[in-house]
Amino acid sequence: MTVKIVIGLDGTDTGERALKFAKDLASKISECELIAVYVIEWSPFTFQTAEENEKRHKRREEEIALATARIVEPAVASLEADGFKCSGLVRHGDVAETLNRLAGELGGSQIIVGRASSDGFAKRIFGSSTQNLVMHADVPVTVVG
Amino acid sequence: MKHTLKLAGLTGIASSVATSSLAQEAMTLDQKVNEVFAASTGWFVNFIFMSFPGTNFPWIVMWLVVAATVFTLYFGFVQFRFFKHAIQLVKGDYSDPNDAGEVSHFQALATALSGTVGLGNIAGVAVAVGIGGPGATFWMILAGLLGMASKFTECTLGVKYRNEYEDGTVSGGPMYYISKGFNELGLPGGKILAVLFSVFCILGALGGGNMFQANQAHAQISGIVGDYPGWITGIIFAGVVFAVIVGGIKSIANVTEKVVPFMGILYVGAAAIILIVNYDMIGWAFGQIFAGAFTGLGVAGGMVGALIQGFKRAAFSNEAGVGSAAIAHSAVKTKEPITEGFVSLLEPLIDTVVICTMTALVIVISQQLIIDPDTGNYMLNEAGNAIATVDGNSGVSLTSAAFASGISWFPYVLAIAVVLFAFSTMISWSYYGLKAWTYLFGEGQTSELVFKVIFCVFIVIGAAASLGPVIDFSDAAIFAMAVVNIFCLYFLMKLVRAELASYAARLDSGEIKKFTH
């Protein structure tokens, strides 16, 4: 049976370390598929101007294209170069919620993420996406430091 | 003005003298603007507010209420049957997670609300209660509840017949559904009616969406810092709006959009606190509202006066039937146009039934309106056209005084809220007006710039003119939109009924499912 592992990328060094850890882990499993995911932080409950709404669909496409080109494609290329079976995804939403949902939908048996990349005041108030994921995930989560 | 400055420089008169003569000239400038404005718009206002022969009941008020009643009955009280479903839609229960990142129901509703929640809820209600007495509130609530069906109709059509361009941007609104819908039904005249609507929409944007806002914002600021010429406020406002809509300084608009909802919550919260503190008077206030609704309690025009004011202010505040909301709601991401119709029916509820009623209750409870101790009726002012108030306040200053009687420092918060509400309404309406303008004159930088400059000029005029002519013209322009829009909705409503029947059947059969539980 193929083991599917979801990797949460965040475009920073910690995301890179999560990717490296996933490679190490996958190399020890005979049949393994890696899914590299980048979630664009987005909430349906924000306040926007009518003009922003008018152009939202276009912006969304642009955001997805940018994240795919800058973050997901390089990650997938690096996984492929090392001979792993892999795919890449870009989604909008709450980072923790979306990673967990995707893991469920795609049959991922675990999620690998980097430790919190945000620091300071905001994290103290709201907690980080990593914290939220660890607390609410339905599958095992590995946090890479 | 140049002349004054030159003279001051030549003769070496102290600068204080120059300032005072500046102020004098400014006063006359204000008066001149006012005079020219009233003279040039009078005929239009008279036509819109013409009464039925032999009565003092304006036909336009009847037009709106009859329409809202017809839509309510035609769609089988959709505002009550689908109320719960509307809430579920806004919560995102039926939103496909794969559409994340697109405009949500909540966002479309919030955007439309920021265009309607504003001075209508603060100053408009004070005007209604000040002229029509507490009884106007009853009719306002009724108009709000009925108006939910009008909003449902127009917003469903707004999404159904919007234009979706290749680059992914969308444009919608009455001008699009009128022309496309009439075409689909094989009816003639769709294009002409769409053009007519667009013309009125531009006037409405310049009137209620602009001059009324600038005017009342000035009234509020000068009420706190002391009287000064209106054109000064106008120029400052125009400058900031210009920076946003022409200069593309999005950060100002973004900040406003984020601050305004909190101002709304703060306003409702403050009203709630005043009501809680005076909880023993709420029963009495509702008693005044009900008694006044049917007897008028001695106000000018009696019961009919209360009814007219209530209906007028409700329509002006929630814009149901006017068509403006259809422009704002049409950007939502949904496969089912009718879902946005359901969501939009919450708008008159929040705007009129909740927020306007709270303002009215605070004004009644604060006892700013003077009651004749002998008769128990309200006393009229010297001119005999409104109820006498404790300090002779009217409009936004009446609301301010009412809040001040409960929370002494609240007028300062209210002043900030009014300025921000006015600003956000102006930004929203500049967009509505622009959509109508580009429908008429085509899209393009020069065409858009011309409208935006005109829009900013009207801010200055609005701030400088006195309340009477401005409020009349604003009402007239907005209601003129409703004349065309509602006329067309009568023809198009069967398209909405087909959508409603199909959607309700699929919802019942379980074909339309929740994504979250």
Coordinates of C-alpha atoms in Angstrom, one line a residue, chain B residues 202-419:
Chain B
I202 CA -25.3 58.5 -11.4
L203 CA -27.6 61.2 -9.9
G204 CA -28.3 59.0 -6.9
A205 CA -24.5 58.4 -6.4
L206 CA -24.0 62.2 -6.5
G207 CA -27.0 62.9 -4.3
G208 CA -27.6 60.4 -1.5
G209 CA -24.3 58.6 -2.0
N210 CA -22.3 61.8 -1.9
M211 CA -23.8 65.2 -1.1
F212 CA -26.0 64.0 1.7
Q213 CA -23.0 62.3 3.3
A214 CA -20.7 65.3 2.9
N215 CA -23.5 67.6 4.2
Q216 CA -24.2 65.6 7.4
A217 CA -20.5 64.9 8.1
H218 CA -20.0 68.6 8.0
A219 CA -22.9 69.2 10.3
Q220 CA -21.5 66.7 12.7
I221 CA -18.0 68.1 12.7
S222 CA -19.1 71.8 13.0
G223 CA -21.4 70.7 15.8
I224 CA -18.3 69.8 17.8
V225 CA -15.6 72.2 16.8
G226 CA -17.9 75.2 16.2
D227 CA -19.4 76.6 13.0
Y228 CA -17.2 77.1 10.0
P229 CA -17.8 77.2 6.2
G230 CA -19.0 73.9 4.7
W231 CA -16.8 74.1 1.7
I232 CA -13.7 73.6 3.9
T233 CA -15.0 70.2 5.0
G234 CA -16.0 69.5 1.4
I235 CA -12.6 70.2 0.0
I236 CA -10.9 68.0 2.7
F237 CA -13.3 65.1 2.0
A238 CA -13.0 65.6 -1.7
G239 CA -9.2 65.5 -1.4
V240 CA -9.3 62.2 0.5
V241 CA -11.9 60.6 -1.8
F242 CA -9.9 61.8 -4.8
A243 CA -6.8 60.2 -3.4
V244 CA -8.6 56.9 -3.1
I245 CA -10.6 56.6 -6.2
V246 CA -8.3 58.5 -8.6
G247 CA -5.0 58.2 -6.9
G248 CA -5.6 54.6 -6.2
I249 CA -4.4 54.9 -2.6
K250 CA -6.0 51.7 -1.6
S251 CA -4.7 51.7 1.9
I252 CA -7.1 54.5 2.9
A253 CA -10.1 52.5 1.6
N254 CA -8.8 49.3 3.1
V255 CA -8.4 50.9 6.5
T256 CA -11.9 52.4 6.3
E257 CA -13.4 49.1 5.3
K258 CA -11.8 47.5 8.3
V259 CA -12.7 50.3 10.8
V260 CA -16.3 50.9 9.7
P261 CA -17.6 47.5 10.8
F262 CA -16.2 48.1 14.2
M263 CA -17.7 51.5 14.3
G264 CA -21.1 49.9 13.4
I265 CA -20.7 47.4 16.3
L266 CA -19.6 50.2 18.6
Y267 CA -22.7 52.3 17.6
V268 CA -25.1 49.4 18.1
G269 CA -23.3 48.6 21.4
A270 CA -23.6 52.1 22.7
A271 CA -27.3 52.2 21.8
A272 CA -27.7 48.8 23.5
I273 CA -26.1 50.1 26.7
I274 CA -28.3 53.2 26.7
L275 CA -31.4 50.9 26.2
I276 CA -30.2 48.5 29.0
V277 CA -29.6 51.4 31.4
N278 CA -33.1 52.7 30.6
Y279 CA -34.7 49.3 30.4
D280 CA -37.7 50.5 32.3
M281 CA -38.5 53.0 29.6
I282 CA -38.4 50.5 26.6
G283 CA -42.0 49.5 27.1
W284 CA -43.0 53.1 27.2
A285 CA -41.0 53.8 24.0
F286 CA -42.6 51.0 22.2
G287 CA -46.0 52.3 23.4
Q288 CA -45.2 55.7 21.9
I289 CA -44.1 53.9 18.7
F290 CA -47.3 51.9 18.3
A291 CA -49.6 54.7 19.5
G292 CA -47.8 57.2 17.2
A293 CA -48.0 54.8 14.2
F294 CA -51.8 54.9 14.2
T295 CA -52.6 58.3 15.7
G296 CA -49.6 60.4 14.9
L297 CA -49.6 61.8 18.5
G298 CA -50.2 65.3 17.2
V299 CA -47.2 65.4 14.8
A300 CA -47.5 67.3 11.5
G301 CA -49.5 65.2 9.1
G302 CA -50.8 62.8 11.8
M303 CA -50.7 59.1 11.2
V304 CA -50.0 59.6 7.4
G305 CA -47.2 61.9 8.3
A306 CA -45.6 59.2 10.5
L307 CA -46.2 56.6 7.8
I308 CA -44.6 58.7 5.0
Q309 CA -41.6 59.5 7.1
G310 CA -41.1 55.9 8.2
F311 CA -41.3 54.5 4.7
K312 CA -39.2 57.2 3.2
R313 CA -36.4 56.9 5.7
A314 CA -36.5 53.1 5.6
A315 CA -36.1 53.1 1.8
F316 CA -33.4 55.7 1.9
S317 CA -31.5 53.8 4.5
N318 CA -31.7 50.2 3.2
E319 CA -32.2 51.0 -0.5
A320 CA -34.4 48.0 -1.1
G321 CA -35.9 48.3 -4.6
V322 CA -33.4 51.0 -5.5
G323 CA -31.0 48.6 -7.3
S324 CA -27.8 49.7 -5.7
A325 CA -27.3 46.6 -3.7
A326 CA -27.5 44.4 -6.8
I327 CA -24.3 46.1 -8.0
A328 CA -22.5 45.3 -4.8
H329 CA -23.8 41.7 -4.4
S330 CA -23.0 40.6 -8.0
A331 CA -19.4 39.9 -7.3
V332 CA -20.0 36.8 -5.2
K333 CA -18.8 33.4 -6.2
T334 CA -21.7 31.0 -6.5
K335 CA -23.2 28.7 -9.0
E336 CA -26.7 29.5 -7.7
P337 CA -27.6 33.2 -8.2
I338 CA -30.5 32.8 -5.9
T339 CA -28.3 32.1 -2.9
E340 CA -27.1 35.7 -3.1
G341 CA -30.7 36.8 -3.1
F342 CA -31.2 34.9 0.2
V343 CA -28.1 36.5 1.7
S344 CA -29.1 40.0 0.6
L345 CA -32.4 39.8 2.3
L346 CA -30.5 40.1 5.6
E347 CA -29.4 43.6 4.6
P348 CA -32.7 45.5 5.3
L349 CA -33.1 43.4 8.4
I350 CA -29.7 44.4 9.8
D351 CA -29.8 48.0 8.5
T352 CA -33.4 49.0 9.2
V353 CA -35.1 46.5 11.5
V354 CA -32.1 46.4 13.9
I355 CA -29.9 49.5 13.6
C356 CA -32.5 52.1 12.6
T357 CA -34.9 50.9 15.4
M358 CA -32.2 51.2 18.0
T359 CA -31.4 54.7 16.9
A360 CA -35.1 55.6 17.1
L361 CA -35.5 54.0 20.5
V362 CA -32.6 56.0 21.9
I363 CA -34.0 59.2 20.5
V364 CA -37.5 58.5 22.0
I365 CA -36.1 57.3 25.4
S366 CA -33.8 60.3 25.7
Q367 CA -36.9 62.5 25.5
Q368 CA -35.3 65.0 23.2
L369 CA -38.7 65.4 21.5
I370 CA -40.8 67.7 23.6
I371 CA -44.2 66.4 24.8
D372 CA -47.0 68.8 25.7
P373 CA -47.7 67.9 29.3
D374 CA -51.4 68.8 29.0
T375 CA -52.3 66.6 26.0
G376 CA -49.5 64.0 25.9
N377 CA -49.0 64.8 22.3
Y378 CA -45.8 66.1 20.8
M379 CA -45.3 69.8 20.4
L380 CA -44.5 71.2 17.0
N381 CA -41.6 73.7 16.5
E382 CA -42.2 77.3 15.5
A383 CA -42.3 76.6 11.8
G384 CA -44.8 73.8 12.5
N385 CA -43.0 71.3 10.2
A386 CA -41.3 69.1 12.8
I387 CA -41.5 68.2 16.5
A388 CA -39.9 70.7 18.8
T389 CA -36.7 69.3 20.3
V390 CA -34.9 70.2 23.6
D391 CA -32.1 72.2 21.9
G392 CA -33.8 72.7 18.5
N393 CA -31.7 69.9 17.1
S394 CA -32.5 68.0 13.9
G395 CA -30.9 65.3 11.8
V396 CA -27.6 64.0 13.0
S397 CA -27.3 66.5 15.8
L398 CA -30.6 65.2 17.3
T399 CA -29.1 61.6 17.4
S400 CA -26.0 63.0 18.9
A401 CA -27.9 64.9 21.6
A402 CA -29.9 61.7 22.3
F403 CA -26.8 59.6 22.8
A404 CA -25.2 62.3 24.8
S405 CA -28.0 62.2 27.3
G406 CA -27.0 58.6 28.1
I407 CA -23.2 58.7 27.5
S408 CA -21.9 62.2 27.7
W409 CA -18.7 61.7 25.7
F410 CA -20.4 59.7 23.0
P411 CA -20.9 62.6 20.5
Y412 CA -17.1 62.5 20.0
V413 CA -17.2 58.8 19.1
L414 CA -20.3 59.5 17.0
A415 CA -18.5 62.3 15.1
I416 CA -15.7 59.9 14.2
A417 CA -18.3 57.2 13.2
V418 CA -20.3 59.7 11.1
V419 CA -17.2 60.8 9.2

